[in-house]
PDB file of C-alpha atoms and ligand atoms in Angstrom:
ATOM      1  CA  MET A   1      22.132   1.709   4.644  1.00 89.00           C
ATOM      2  CA  SER A   2      18.624   2.976   4.353  1.00 96.00           C
ATOM      3  CA  SER A   3      14.978   2.408   5.191  1.00 98.00           C
ATOM      4  CA  ASP A   4      12.200   1.088   2.995  1.00 98.00           C
ATOM      5  CA  LEU A   5       8.888   1.474   4.784  1.00 98.00           C
ATOM      6  CA  HIS A   6       6.402   0.666   2.032  1.00 98.00           C
ATOM      7  CA  THR A   7       6.334  -2.682   0.176  1.00 98.00           C
ATOM      8  CA  HIS A   8       3.839  -5.334  -0.913  1.00 98.00           C
ATOM      9  CA  SER A   9       4.015  -9.129  -0.844  1.00 98.00           C
ATOM     10  CA  THR A  10       1.799 -11.968  -2.057  1.00 98.00           C
ATOM     11  CA  ALA A  11      -0.397 -11.270   0.971  1.00 98.00           C
ATOM     12  CA  SER A  12      -1.872  -8.559  -1.260  1.00 98.00           C
ATOM     13  CA  ASP A  13      -0.880  -7.564  -4.785  1.00 97.00           C
ATOM     14  CA  GLY A  14       2.894  -8.045  -4.629  1.00 96.00           C
ATOM     15  CA  LEU A  15       4.681 -10.786  -6.554  1.00 96.00           C
ATOM     16  CA  LEU A  16       7.207 -11.934  -3.951  1.00 97.00           C
ATOM     17  CA  LYS A  17       6.436 -14.085  -0.971  1.00 98.00           C
ATOM     18  CA  PRO A  18       7.037 -12.275   2.343  1.00 98.00           C
ATOM     19  CA  ALA A  19      10.188 -14.280   3.133  1.00 98.00           C
ATOM     20  CA  GLU A  20      11.627 -13.619  -0.323  1.00 98.00           C
ATOM     21  CA  LEU A  21      10.891  -9.907   0.059  1.00 98.00           C
ATOM     22  CA  VAL A  22      12.765  -9.853   3.375  1.00 98.00           C
ATOM     23  CA  HIS A  23      15.765 -11.700   1.923  1.00 98.00           C
ATOM     24  CA  GLN A  24      15.935  -9.282  -0.996  1.00 98.00           C
ATOM     25  CA  ALA A  25      15.586  -6.285   1.327  1.00 98.00           C
ATOM     26  CA  ALA A  26      18.512  -7.532   3.405  1.00 98.00           C
ATOM     27  CA  ALA A  27      20.569  -8.073   0.252  1.00 97.00           C
ATOM     28  CA  ALA A  28      19.759  -4.504  -0.811  1.00 97.00           C
ATOM     29  CA  GLY A  29      21.220  -3.179   2.459  1.00 97.00           C
ATOM     30  CA  ILE A  30      17.941  -2.016   3.956  1.00 98.00           C
ATOM     31  CA  LYS A  31      18.058  -1.705   7.730  1.00 98.00           C
ATOM     32  CA  TYR A  32      14.508  -0.612   8.600  1.00 98.00           C
ATOM     33  CA  PHE A  33      12.114  -2.577   6.451  1.00 99.00           C
ATOM     34  CA  ALA A  34       8.313  -2.567   6.455  1.00 99.00           C
ATOM     35  CA  ILE A  35       5.830  -4.747   4.614  1.00 98.00           C
ATOM     36  CA  THR A  36       2.583  -2.829   4.129  1.00 98.00           C
ATOM     37  CA  ASP A  37       0.134  -5.071   2.336  1.00 98.00           C
ATOM     38  CA  HIS A  38      -3.301  -3.771   1.349  1.00 98.00           C
ATOM     39  CA  ASP A  39      -5.882  -4.716   4.008  1.00 98.00           C
ATOM     40  CA  SER A  40      -3.811  -7.652   5.256  1.00 98.00           C
ATOM     41  CA  THR A  41      -1.202  -8.515   7.842  1.00 98.00           C
ATOM     42  CA  ASP A  42      -1.134 -12.167   6.778  1.00 98.00           C
ATOM     43  CA  GLY A  43       2.389 -11.974   5.367  1.00 98.00           C
ATOM     44  CA  LEU A  44       3.984 -10.747   8.571  1.00 98.00           C
ATOM     45  CA  ALA A  45       4.457 -14.055  10.396  1.00 98.00           C
ATOM     46  CA  GLU A  46       6.461 -15.493   7.512  1.00 98.00           C
ATOM     47  CA  ALA A  47       8.370 -12.217   7.157  1.00 98.00           C
ATOM     48  CA  ARG A  48       9.242 -12.201  10.856  1.00 98.00           C
ATOM     49  CA  GLN A  49      10.674 -15.683  10.595  1.00 98.00           C
ATOM     50  CA  ALA A  50      12.745 -14.768   7.553  1.00 98.00           C
ATOM     51  CA  ALA A  51      14.014 -11.623   9.305  1.00 98.00           C
ATOM     52  CA  GLU A  52      15.578 -13.775  12.026  1.00 98.00           C
ATOM     53  CA  GLN A  53      18.225 -14.769   9.490  1.00 98.00           C
ATOM     54  CA  HIS A  54      19.198 -11.109   8.998  1.00 98.00           C
ATOM     55  CA  PRO A  55      20.421  -9.496  12.213  1.00 97.00           C
ATOM     56  CA  GLY A  56      21.122  -6.254  10.370  1.00 97.00           C
ATOM     57  CA  LEU A  57      17.505  -5.858   9.340  1.00 98.00           C
ATOM     58  CA  THR A  58      14.702  -4.626  11.577  1.00 98.00           C
ATOM     59  CA  LEU A  59      11.279  -5.665  10.324  1.00 98.00           C
ATOM     60  CA  ILE A  60       8.515  -3.155  10.982  1.00 98.00           C
ATOM     61  CA  PRO A  61       5.006  -4.596  10.619  1.00 98.00           C
ATOM     62  CA  GLY A  62       2.677  -2.472   8.509  1.00 98.00           C
ATOM     63  CA  ILE A  63      -0.495  -2.225   6.493  1.00 98.00           C
ATOM     64  CA  GLU A  64      -1.941   0.047   3.788  1.00 98.00           C
ATOM     65  CA  LEU A  65      -5.575   1.138   3.858  1.00 98.00           C
ATOM     66  CA  SER A  66      -7.352   2.806   0.939  1.00 98.00           C
ATOM     67  CA  THR A  67      -9.706   5.669   1.739  1.00 98.00           C
ATOM     68  CA  ASP A  68     -11.968   7.909  -0.298  1.00 96.00           C
ATOM     69  CA  VAL A  69     -11.546  11.637  -0.646  1.00 97.00           C
ATOM     70  CA  GLN A  70     -13.276  14.008  -3.029  1.00 92.00           C
ATOM     71  CA  GLU A  71     -12.205  13.148  -6.587  1.00 88.00           C
ATOM     72  CA  GLY A  72      -9.719  10.517  -5.517  1.00 93.00           C
ATOM     73  CA  GLU A  73      -8.155   8.370  -2.862  1.00 96.00           C
ATOM     74  CA  ALA A  74      -5.812   8.768   0.069  1.00 98.00           C
ATOM     75  CA  HIS A  75      -3.836   5.732   1.178  1.00 98.00           C
ATOM     76  CA  ILE A  76      -3.057   5.531   4.866  1.00 99.00           C
ATOM     77  CA  LEU A  77      -0.178   3.415   6.122  1.00 99.00           C
ATOM     78  CA  GLY A  78      -0.383   1.892   9.581  1.00 99.00           C
ATOM     79  CA  TYR A  79       2.742   0.752  11.397  1.00 98.00           C
ATOM     80  CA  LEU A  80       3.296  -1.412  14.450  1.00 98.00           C
ATOM     81  CA  LEU A  81      -0.342  -2.280  15.040  1.00 98.00           C
ATOM     82  CA  ASP A  82      -1.375  -5.051  17.385  1.00 98.00           C
ATOM     83  CA  VAL A  83      -1.899  -7.579  14.591  1.00 97.00           C
ATOM     84  CA  GLU A  84      -2.979 -10.260  17.071  1.00 97.00           C
ATOM     85  CA  ASN A  85      -6.156  -8.358  17.883  1.00 98.00           C
ATOM     86  CA  PRO A  86      -9.124 -10.463  16.647  1.00 98.00           C
ATOM     87  CA  GLU A  87     -11.362  -7.418  16.201  1.00 98.00           C
ATOM     88  CA  LEU A  88      -8.769  -5.784  13.951  1.00 98.00           C
ATOM     89  CA  GLN A  89      -8.430  -8.998  11.959  1.00 98.00           C
ATOM     90  CA  ALA A  90     -12.214  -9.242  11.523  1.00 98.00           C
ATOM     91  CA  THR A  91     -12.265  -5.678  10.207  1.00 98.00           C
ATOM     92  CA  LEU A  92      -9.477  -6.403   7.729  1.00 98.00           C
ATOM     93  CA  ALA A  93     -11.257  -9.585   6.607  1.00 98.00           C
ATOM     94  CA  SER A  94     -14.354  -7.513   5.837  1.00 97.00           C
ATOM     95  CA  PHE A  95     -12.271  -5.105   3.729  1.00 98.00           C
ATOM     96  CA  ARG A  96     -10.838  -8.043   1.781  1.00 97.00           C
ATOM     97  CA  ASP A  97     -14.355  -9.347   1.293  1.00 96.00           C
ATOM     98  CA  ASP A  98     -15.389  -6.011  -0.229  1.00 96.00           C
ATOM     99  CA  ARG A  99     -12.416  -6.290  -2.585  1.00 97.00           C
ATOM    100  CA  LEU A 100     -13.768  -9.608  -3.820  1.00 96.00           C
ATOM    101  CA  GLY A 101     -17.186  -8.238  -4.798  1.00 96.00           C
ATOM    102  CA  ARG A 102     -15.609  -5.260  -6.469  1.00 97.00           C
ATOM    103  CA  ALA A 103     -13.217  -7.462  -8.476  1.00 98.00           C
ATOM    104  CA  LEU A 104     -16.215  -9.449  -9.726  1.00 98.00           C
ATOM    105  CA  ARG A 105     -17.847  -6.226 -10.903  1.00 98.00           C
ATOM    106  CA  MET A 106     -14.728  -5.192 -12.808  1.00 98.00           C
ATOM    107  CA  ILE A 107     -14.563  -8.625 -14.432  1.00 98.00           C
ATOM    108  CA  GLU A 108     -18.208  -8.202 -15.476  1.00 98.00           C
ATOM    109  CA  ASN A 109     -17.427  -4.736 -16.889  1.00 98.00           C
ATOM    110  CA  LEU A 110     -14.494  -6.157 -18.854  1.00 98.00           C
ATOM    111  CA  ARG A 111     -16.715  -8.852 -20.325  1.00 98.00           C
ATOM    112  CA  ASN A 112     -19.186  -6.173 -21.457  1.00 98.00           C
ATOM    113  CA  LEU A 113     -16.311  -4.266 -23.053  1.00 98.00           C
ATOM    114  CA  GLY A 114     -15.354  -7.332 -25.087  1.00 98.00           C
ATOM    115  CA  VAL A 115     -12.117  -8.061 -23.198  1.00 98.00           C
ATOM    116  CA  PRO A 116     -13.099 -10.971 -20.962  1.00 98.00           C
ATOM    117  CA  VAL A 117     -10.907 -12.503 -18.303  1.00 98.00           C
ATOM    118  CA  SER A 118     -11.974 -15.517 -16.277  1.00 97.00           C
ATOM    119  CA  TRP A 119     -12.735 -15.218 -12.592  1.00 97.00           C
ATOM    120  CA  GLU A 120     -10.952 -18.532 -12.033  1.00 98.00           C
ATOM    121  CA  ARG A 121      -7.721 -17.175 -13.456  1.00 98.00           C
ATOM    122  CA  VAL A 122      -7.904 -13.892 -11.541  1.00 98.00           C
ATOM    123  CA  ALA A 123      -8.551 -15.810  -8.319  1.00 98.00           C
ATOM    124  CA  GLU A 124      -5.618 -18.087  -9.091  1.00 98.00           C
ATOM    125  CA  ILE A 125      -3.301 -15.117  -9.663  1.00 97.00           C
ATOM    126  CA  ALA A 126      -4.414 -13.496  -6.407  1.00 97.00           C
ATOM    127  CA  GLY A 127      -3.953 -16.764  -4.504  1.00 97.00           C
ATOM    128  CA  ASP A 128      -4.364 -16.185  -0.770  1.00 94.00           C
ATOM    129  CA  GLY A 129      -3.688 -12.474  -1.137  1.00 97.00           C
ATOM    130  CA  ALA A 130      -6.089  -9.563  -0.790  1.00 97.00           C
ATOM    131  CA  ILE A 131      -7.376  -9.257  -4.358  1.00 98.00           C
ATOM    132  CA  GLY A 132      -6.596  -6.045  -6.218  1.00 97.00           C
ATOM    133  CA  ARG A 133      -6.455  -4.472  -9.631  1.00 97.00           C
ATOM    134  CA  PRO A 134      -2.909  -5.676 -10.413  1.00 96.00           C
ATOM    135  CA  HIS A 135      -4.258  -9.244 -10.380  1.00 97.00           C
ATOM    136  CA  ILE A 136      -6.923  -8.330 -12.921  1.00 98.00           C
ATOM    137  CA  ALA A 137      -4.344  -6.426 -14.960  1.00 97.00           C
ATOM    138  CA  GLN A 138      -2.164  -9.515 -15.114  1.00 97.00           C
ATOM    139  CA  ALA A 139      -5.095 -11.622 -16.309  1.00 98.00           C
ATOM    140  CA  LEU A 140      -5.827  -9.026 -19.019  1.00 98.00           C
ATOM    141  CA  MET A 141      -2.229  -9.249 -20.143  1.00 97.00           C
ATOM    142  CA  GLU A 142      -2.196 -13.051 -20.129  1.00 97.00           C
ATOM    143  CA  ALA A 143      -5.382 -13.093 -22.200  1.00 98.00           C
ATOM    144  CA  GLY A 144      -3.617 -10.965 -24.795  1.00 98.00           C
ATOM    145  CA  HIS A 145      -5.933  -7.969 -24.400  1.00 98.00           C
ATOM    146  CA  VAL A 146      -3.083  -5.624 -23.405  1.00 98.00           C
ATOM    147  CA  PRO A 147       0.706  -5.761 -23.803  1.00 96.00           C
ATOM    148  CA  SER A 148       1.496  -4.680 -20.224  1.00 93.00           C
ATOM    149  CA  ILE A 149       0.098  -4.177 -16.738  1.00 93.00           C
ATOM    150  CA  ARG A 150       0.401  -0.438 -17.163  1.00 93.00           C
ATOM    151  CA  GLU A 151      -1.639  -0.558 -20.345  1.00 95.00           C
ATOM    152  CA  ALA A 152      -4.320  -2.583 -18.545  1.00 97.00           C
ATOM    153  CA  PHE A 153      -4.667   0.289 -16.094  1.00 96.00           C
ATOM    154  CA  ASP A 154      -4.449   3.001 -18.733  1.00 97.00           C
ATOM    155  CA  ARG A 155      -7.074   1.440 -20.978  1.00 98.00           C
ATOM    156  CA  TYR A 156      -9.458  -0.261 -18.568  1.00 98.00           C
ATOM    157  CA  ILE A 157      -9.089  -0.178 -14.796  1.00 98.00           C
ATOM    158  CA  SER A 158      -7.537   3.100 -13.704  1.00 96.00           C
ATOM    159  CA  ASN A 159      -9.815   5.125 -11.409  1.00 94.00           C
ATOM    160  CA  ASP A 160     -11.459   6.792 -14.406  1.00 94.00           C
ATOM    161  CA  GLY A 161     -11.202   3.760 -16.697  1.00 98.00           C
ATOM    162  CA  PRO A 162     -14.272   2.195 -18.369  1.00 98.00           C
ATOM    163  CA  ALA A 163     -14.126  -1.063 -16.378  1.00 98.00           C
ATOM    164  CA  TYR A 164     -13.305   0.465 -12.987  1.00 98.00           C
ATOM    165  CA  ALA A 165     -15.502  -0.432 -10.063  1.00 97.00           C
ATOM    166  CA  GLY A 166     -15.128   1.137  -6.651  1.00 93.00           C
ATOM    167  CA  ARG A 167     -16.085  -0.115  -3.253  1.00 92.00           C
ATOM    168  CA  ARG A 168     -17.245   1.706  -0.169  1.00 88.00           C
ATOM    169  CA  LYS A 169     -14.159   2.848   1.589  1.00 95.00           C
ATOM    170  CA  MET A 170     -13.449   4.570   4.864  1.00 97.00           C
ATOM    171  CA  THR A 171     -12.634   8.228   5.185  1.00 98.00           C
ATOM    172  CA  PRO A 172      -8.994   9.031   5.981  1.00 98.00           C
ATOM    173  CA  GLU A 173     -10.062  10.058   9.501  1.00 98.00           C
ATOM    174  CA  GLU A 174     -11.668   6.656  10.043  1.00 98.00           C
ATOM    175  CA  ALA A 175      -8.554   4.845   8.836  1.00 98.00           C
ATOM    176  CA  ILE A 176      -6.378   6.955  11.124  1.00 98.00           C
ATOM    177  CA  SER A 177      -8.533   6.218  14.161  1.00 98.00           C
ATOM    178  CA  LEU A 178      -8.651   2.523  13.283  1.00 98.00           C
ATOM    179  CA  ILE A 179      -4.860   2.406  13.229  1.00 98.00           C
ATOM    180  CA  LYS A 180      -4.587   4.330  16.480  1.00 98.00           C
ATOM    181  CA  LYS A 181      -7.212   2.174  18.152  1.00 98.00           C
ATOM    182  CA  TYR A 182      -4.994  -0.865  17.650  1.00 98.00           C
ATOM    183  CA  GLY A 183      -1.835   0.834  18.859  1.00 98.00           C
ATOM    184  CA  GLY A 184      -0.395   1.772  15.476  1.00 98.00           C
ATOM    185  CA  VAL A 185       1.199   4.855  13.960  1.00 98.00           C
ATOM    186  CA  ALA A 186      -0.691   6.349  10.973  1.00 98.00           C
ATOM    187  CA  ALA A 187       1.037   7.928   7.983  1.00 99.00           C
ATOM    188  CA  LEU A 188      -0.112   9.284   4.641  1.00 99.00           C
ATOM    189  CA  ALA A 189       1.214   7.343   1.632  1.00 98.00           C
ATOM    190  CA  HIS A 190       2.288   8.953  -1.662  1.00 98.00           C
ATOM    191  CA  PRO A 191       0.825  12.413  -0.886  1.00 98.00           C
ATOM    192  CA  LYS A 192       1.109  13.645  -4.447  1.00 98.00           C
ATOM    193  CA  GLU A 193      -1.440  11.038  -5.580  1.00 97.00           C
ATOM    194  CA  THR A 194      -4.156  12.625  -3.423  1.00 98.00           C
ATOM    195  CA  PRO A 195      -5.976  15.633  -4.899  1.00 96.00           C
ATOM    196  CA  GLN A 196      -6.044  18.770  -2.698  1.00 96.00           C
ATOM    197  CA  VAL A 197      -3.826  17.072  -0.160  1.00 98.00           C
ATOM    198  CA  GLU A 198      -2.469  20.271   1.326  1.00 97.00           C
ATOM    199  CA  SER A 199      -5.889  21.557   2.306  1.00 97.00           C
ATOM    200  CA  LEU A 200      -6.862  18.164   3.766  1.00 98.00           C
ATOM    201  CA  LEU A 201      -3.749  17.552   5.869  1.00 98.00           C
ATOM    202  CA  PRO A 202      -4.647  19.769   8.856  1.00 98.00           C
ATOM    203  CA  GLY A 203      -7.837  17.774   9.490  1.00 98.00           C
ATOM    204  CA  TRP A 204      -5.942  14.517   9.325  1.00 98.00           C
ATOM    205  CA  VAL A 205      -3.287  15.775  11.704  1.00 98.00           C
ATOM    206  CA  GLU A 206      -6.144  16.697  14.040  1.00 98.00           C
ATOM    207  CA  ALA A 207      -7.412  13.099  13.705  1.00 98.00           C
ATOM    208  CA  GLY A 208      -4.018  11.751  14.748  1.00 98.00           C
ATOM    209  CA  LEU A 209      -1.966  11.404  11.595  1.00 98.00           C
ATOM    210  CA  ALA A 210       1.657  11.099  12.719  1.00 98.00           C
ATOM    211  CA  GLY A 211       3.685  10.858   9.532  1.00 98.00           C
ATOM    212  CA  MET A 212       3.691  11.212   5.784  1.00 98.00           C
ATOM    213  CA  GLU A 213       5.749   9.853   2.944  1.00 98.00           C
ATOM    214  CA  VAL A 214       8.367  12.304   1.764  1.00 98.00           C
ATOM    215  CA  TYR A 215      10.951   9.896   0.314  1.00 98.00           C
ATOM    216  CA  TYR A 216       8.510   7.980  -1.882  1.00 98.00           C
ATOM    217  CA  GLY A 217       9.332   5.837  -4.888  1.00 97.00           C
ATOM    218  CA  LEU A 218      10.947   7.876  -7.614  1.00 97.00           C
ATOM    219  CA  TYR A 219       9.582  11.236  -6.437  1.00 98.00           C
ATOM    220  CA  PRO A 220      12.065  13.870  -7.680  1.00 98.00           C
ATOM    221  CA  ASP A 221      14.174  15.909  -5.271  1.00 98.00           C
ATOM    222  CA  ASP A 222      12.199  19.138  -5.619  1.00 98.00           C
ATOM    223  CA  LEU A 223       8.979  17.339  -4.709  1.00 98.00           C
ATOM    224  CA  ARG A 224      10.718  15.663  -1.765  1.00 98.00           C
ATOM    225  CA  ALA A 225      11.940  19.026  -0.549  1.00 98.00           C
ATOM    226  CA  HIS A 226       8.438  20.437  -0.768  1.00 98.00           C
ATOM    227  CA  LEU A 227       6.929  17.454   1.062  1.00 98.00           C
ATOM    228  CA  LYS A 228       9.610  17.653   3.739  1.00 98.00           C
ATOM    229  CA  SER A 229       8.697  21.239   4.517  1.00 98.00           C
ATOM    230  CA  LEU A 230       5.019  20.286   4.561  1.00 98.00           C
ATOM    231  CA  ALA A 231       5.764  17.441   7.005  1.00 98.00           C
ATOM    232  CA  ASP A 232       7.822  19.767   9.211  1.00 98.00           C
ATOM    233  CA  GLN A 233       5.098  22.389   9.163  1.00 98.00           C
ATOM    234  CA  HIS A 234       2.569  19.867  10.497  1.00 98.00           C
ATOM    235  CA  GLY A 235       4.931  18.109  12.902  1.00 98.00           C
ATOM    236  CA  LEU A 236       4.747  14.880  10.900  1.00 98.00           C
ATOM    237  CA  LEU A 237       7.462  12.239  10.665  1.00 98.00           C
ATOM    238  CA  ALA A 238       9.092  12.270   7.222  1.00 98.00           C
ATOM    239  CA  LEU A 239       8.787   8.654   6.081  1.00 99.00           C
ATOM    240  CA  GLY A 240       8.950   6.838   2.769  1.00 98.00           C
ATOM    241  CA  GLY A 241       9.561   3.714   0.783  1.00 98.00           C
ATOM    242  CA  SER A 242       9.629   2.136  -2.636  1.00 98.00           C
ATOM    243  CA  ASP A 243       6.039   0.779  -2.800  1.00 97.00           C
ATOM    244  CA  TYR A 244       7.756  -2.199  -4.406  1.00 97.00           C
ATOM    245  CA  HIS A 245       5.338  -4.825  -5.766  1.00 96.00           C
ATOM    246  CA  GLY A 246       7.888  -7.212  -7.297  1.00 95.00           C
ATOM    247  CA  PRO A 247       9.633  -7.512 -10.644  1.00 90.00           C
ATOM    248  CA  GLY A 248       7.430  -6.632 -13.610  1.00 78.00           C
ATOM    249  CA  ARG A 249       4.340  -5.519 -11.682  1.00 78.00           C
ATOM    250  CA  ALA A 250       4.592  -2.072 -13.296  1.00 68.00           C
ATOM    251  CA  ALA A 251       7.433   0.280 -14.177  1.00 63.00           C
ATOM    252  CA  GLU A 252       8.400   1.471 -10.741  1.00 80.00           C
ATOM    253  CA  CYS A 253      10.946   1.923  -8.043  1.00 95.00           C
ATOM    254  CA  PRO A 254      13.175  -1.039  -7.121  1.00 96.00           C
ATOM    255  CA  LEU A 255      13.348  -2.324  -3.561  1.00 97.00           C
ATOM    256  CA  GLY A 256      15.294   0.229  -1.518  1.00 95.00           C
ATOM    257  CA  GLY A 257      15.265   2.574  -4.510  1.00 96.00           C
ATOM    258  CA  SER A 258      13.374   5.317  -2.709  1.00 97.00           C
ATOM    259  CA  ASN A 259      16.558   6.288  -0.820  1.00 98.00           C
ATOM    260  CA  THR A 260      14.587   6.700   2.351  1.00 98.00           C
ATOM    261  CA  PRO A 261      17.039   7.696   5.090  1.00 98.00           C
ATOM    262  CA  LEU A 262      17.774   5.558   8.137  1.00 98.00           C
ATOM    263  CA  GLU A 263      16.264   8.266  10.356  1.00 98.00           C
ATOM    264  CA  ALA A 264      12.834   7.556   8.860  1.00 98.00           C
ATOM    265  CA  GLY A 265      12.764   4.073  10.364  1.00 98.00           C
ATOM    266  CA  GLU A 266      14.404   5.255  13.585  1.00 98.00           C
ATOM    267  CA  SER A 267      11.933   8.087  14.105  1.00 98.00           C
ATOM    268  CA  LEU A 268       9.008   5.743  13.472  1.00 98.00           C
ATOM    269  CA  LEU A 269      10.191   3.238  16.080  1.00 98.00           C
ATOM    270  CA  ALA A 270      10.955   6.020  18.544  1.00 98.00           C
ATOM    271  CA  LEU A 271       7.515   7.575  18.165  1.00 98.00           C
ATOM    272  CA  HIS A 272       5.808   4.211  18.588  1.00 98.00           C
ATOM    273  CA  ALA A 273       7.835   3.523  21.730  1.00 97.00           C
ATOM    274  CA  ARG A 274       6.760   6.924  23.107  1.00 96.00           C
ATOM    275  CA  VAL A 275       3.048   6.559  22.373  1.00 91.00           C
ATOM    276  CA  SER A 276       2.867   3.010  23.684  1.00 90.00           C
ATOM    277  CA  ALA A 277       4.822   3.734  26.874  1.00 85.00           C
TER     278      ALA A 277
HETATM  279  P1  LIG B   1      -6.636  -1.597  -5.746  1.00 88.27           P
HETATM  280  O1  LIG B   1      -6.131  -1.676  -4.345  1.00 88.27           O
HETATM  281  O2  LIG B   1      -7.286  -2.852  -6.189  1.00 88.27           O
HETATM  282  O3  LIG B   1      -7.478  -0.378  -6.004  1.00 88.27           O
HETATM  283  O4  LIG B   1      -5.351  -1.464  -6.674  1.00 88.27           O
HETATM  284  C1  LIG B   1      -4.432  -0.464  -6.404  1.00 88.27           C
HETATM  285  C2  LIG B   1      -3.039  -0.939  -6.764  1.00 88.27           C
HETATM  286  O5  LIG B   1      -2.940  -1.000  -8.178  1.00 88.27           O
HETATM  287  C3  LIG B   1      -1.955   0.011  -6.316  1.00 88.27           C
HETATM  288  O6  LIG B   1      -1.453  -0.364  -5.069  1.00 88.27           O
HETATM  289  C4  LIG B   1      -0.899  -0.176  -7.360  1.00 88.27           C
HETATM  290  O7  LIG B   1      -0.132  -1.304  -7.032  1.00 88.27           O
HETATM  291  C5  LIG B   1      -1.668  -0.529  -8.599  1.00 88.27           C
HETATM  292  N1  LIG B   1      -1.913   0.606  -9.510  1.00 88.27           N
HETATM  293  C6  LIG B   1      -2.766   1.629  -9.345  1.00 88.27           C
HETATM  294  N2  LIG B   1      -2.756   2.445 -10.429  1.00 88.27           N
HETATM  295  C7  LIG B   1      -1.865   1.903 -11.299  1.00 88.27           C
HETATM  296  C8  LIG B   1      -1.396   2.263 -12.603  1.00 88.27           C
HETATM  297  N3  LIG B   1      -1.867   3.351 -13.246  1.00 88.27           N
HETATM  298  N4  LIG B   1      -0.467   1.465 -13.190  1.00 88.27           N
HETATM  299  C9  LIG B   1       0.000   0.371 -12.552  1.00 88.27           C
HETATM  300  N5  LIG B   1      -0.397  -0.012 -11.329  1.00 88.27           N
HETATM  301  C10 LIG B   1      -1.312   0.742 -10.710  1.00 88.27           C
HETATM  302 ZN1  LIG B   2      -0.669  -2.401  -4.473  1.00 88.27          ZN
HETATM  303 FE1  LIG B   3      -0.961   3.062  -2.283  1.00 88.27          FE
HETATM  304 FE1  LIG B   4       1.377   0.609  -1.702  1.00 88.27          FE
END
């Protein structure tokens, strides 16, 4: 048994509906399971209902927020927030709105590059979910412009790709205080993807960061060992998950494949119980 504290559903850019994700997590033997959609908690009600069928699984509500740092991004996970709070929901709705405008700009850039995709199709792929680059990548693939999602990123929409468009994002400190404001626990996602992360961590810990991903995706053991010592050094919970987005989204870690220990989920719940007592 293990934990998987980082996954995406159709409420953002994942392929599986929240209930399906929960059923598959239970089948994979995951005990502590979190859904962490980008800028949305809309999948959690359905997930909660599905989790009732699996007494061995504890669903932990989550979210993933993108923030800007120099020369890159830091993604901040928020766990166990008060998702009923209308002010929080209004804030998340505004983030999703920004995603819409930014998707339109990328579609315009792709047209100018001679690899057009239709807005209608991208919107259809995204459905009710927070729109993101994987939806555009899928449209590029369907239109025959690229053979795979990965290639769509590599050639066009990675952060330094020719069709990339950004949006104004929060700082990591702002994301951390947002999560704390609504009763959540903040953790840094996939630390290796953030440039200069080691020099930035102390400031984020100061701002209230409580955990970081150590057991992430297919991170190799030596990297995990390094991240574990970094987490210990800063008094951060050692968390982790697969960042699963569904079959075929990109070559990646399967559900539960991050081998995140049970203690990750336990320590997260224990910390939340302490801070909200
Ligand atoms: P967005 O939130 O719209 O900026 O899109 C970010 C999402 O795109 C991430 O959560 C990943 O799921 C996916 N992604 C980012 N970079 C790549 C890449 N190089 N290849 C495949 N998927 C990627
Ligand atoms: Zn994603
Ligand atoms: Fe991320
Ligand atoms: Fe993610």
